[in-house]
Amino acid sequence: MIQFLKKMFSNTKVDYKQIVKAGAIILDVRTPAEFSGGHIPGSLNIPLQDLNKKLSKLDKNKTIISCCASGMRSAAARKLLLENGFVNVYNGGGWHSLSHKIK
């Protein structure tokens, strides 16, 4: 429990570029319309409102970085994934900002 809380509230800088290089999945939880307006190449689009129904499409053993427009929905997605047994989940925040962090 302590490790979970440390990870949740840690100010540790996450090296998103390295995590992606190691095979992380970028999960974009915006609507399909938002996603089609621009997204990180190779990212997977599962809107937040559909995520609970589509958890089986994701591998619990993979690292997942959630993203959205501002970071609010991606935070909710991270929480949902953690509650459902996913372990290595990061909130990447806004997709545009994340795209610069992984270049």
Coordinates of C-alpha atoms in Angstrom, one line a residue:
M1 CA 0.0 0.0 0.0
I2 CA 2.8 2.4 0.8
Q3 CA 4.5 1.7 -2.5
F4 CA 1.2 2.4 -4.3
L5 CA 0.8 5.8 -2.5
K6 CA 4.4 6.7 -3.2
K7 CA 4.0 6.0 -6.8
M8 CA 0.7 7.9 -7.0
F9 CA 2.0 11.0 -5.3
S10 CA 5.6 10.9 -6.3
N11 CA 7.2 14.0 -7.8
T12 CA 9.7 11.7 -9.6
K13 CA 10.2 12.8 -13.2
V14 CA 9.1 10.1 -15.6
D15 CA 11.2 9.4 -18.7
Y16 CA 8.3 8.8 -21.1
K17 CA 10.7 8.5 -24.0
Q18 CA 12.5 5.6 -22.4
I19 CA 9.2 3.9 -21.4
V20 CA 7.9 4.1 -25.0
K21 CA 11.2 2.8 -26.3
A22 CA 10.8 -0.1 -23.9
G23 CA 7.5 -1.0 -25.5
A24 CA 4.8 1.0 -23.6
I25 CA 1.4 1.4 -25.1
I26 CA 0.1 4.9 -25.5
L27 CA -3.6 4.9 -24.7
D28 CA -5.4 7.9 -25.9
V29 CA -8.8 8.2 -24.1
R30 CA -10.2 11.1 -26.1
T31 CA -13.3 10.7 -28.4
P32 CA -12.7 9.3 -31.9
A33 CA -13.4 12.9 -33.3
E34 CA -10.7 14.4 -31.1
F35 CA -8.3 11.5 -32.0
S36 CA -8.8 12.0 -35.7
G37 CA -8.0 15.7 -35.3
G38 CA -4.5 14.8 -34.2
H39 CA -2.8 12.1 -32.1
I40 CA 0.5 10.4 -31.4
P41 CA 1.4 8.0 -34.2
G42 CA 1.0 4.4 -33.0
S43 CA -1.3 5.3 -30.1
L44 CA -4.4 3.3 -29.3
N45 CA -7.7 5.1 -29.1
I46 CA -10.2 3.9 -26.6
P47 CA -12.4 6.7 -25.3
L48 CA -12.7 6.9 -21.6
Q49 CA -16.4 6.2 -21.6
D50 CA -15.7 2.9 -23.4
L51 CA -12.6 1.9 -21.5
N52 CA -14.3 -0.3 -18.8
K53 CA -15.9 -2.4 -21.5
K54 CA -12.7 -2.8 -23.5
L55 CA -10.2 -3.6 -20.7
S56 CA -9.7 -7.1 -22.3
K57 CA -8.1 -5.4 -25.3
L58 CA -5.2 -4.3 -23.1
D59 CA -2.4 -6.5 -21.8
K60 CA -2.0 -6.1 -18.0
N61 CA 1.7 -7.0 -18.3
K62 CA 2.4 -4.1 -20.6
T63 CA 3.3 -0.6 -19.4
I64 CA 0.6 1.9 -20.4
I65 CA 0.7 5.6 -20.7
S66 CA -2.7 7.3 -20.8
C67 CA -3.2 10.6 -22.5
C68 CA -6.1 12.9 -23.5
A69 CA -6.5 16.6 -24.2
S70 CA -5.5 18.1 -20.8
G71 CA -4.8 15.2 -18.4
M72 CA -8.1 15.0 -16.7
R73 CA -9.5 12.0 -18.6
S74 CA -6.1 10.3 -18.7
A75 CA -5.9 10.6 -14.9
A76 CA -9.3 8.9 -14.7
A77 CA -8.2 6.2 -17.1
R78 CA -5.1 5.5 -15.0
K79 CA -7.2 5.2 -11.9
L80 CA -9.6 2.8 -13.7
L81 CA -6.7 0.7 -15.0
L82 CA -5.0 0.5 -11.6
E83 CA -8.4 -0.5 -10.0
N84 CA -8.6 -3.4 -12.5
G85 CA -5.2 -5.0 -11.9
F86 CA -3.0 -3.1 -14.3
V87 CA 0.3 -2.2 -12.6
N88 CA 2.5 -0.1 -14.7
V89 CA 0.3 2.8 -15.7
Y90 CA 1.3 6.4 -16.1
N91 CA -0.8 9.5 -16.7
G92 CA 1.0 11.2 -19.7
G93 CA -1.4 14.1 -19.5
G94 CA -2.2 16.0 -22.7
W95 CA -1.3 14.1 -25.9
H96 CA 0.3 17.1 -27.5
S97 CA 2.6 17.7 -24.5
L98 CA 3.3 13.9 -24.3
S99 CA 4.3 13.8 -28.0
H100 CA 7.1 16.3 -27.2
K101 CA 8.3 14.3 -24.3
I102 CA 8.7 11.1 -26.3
K103 CA 10.6 12.6 -29.2

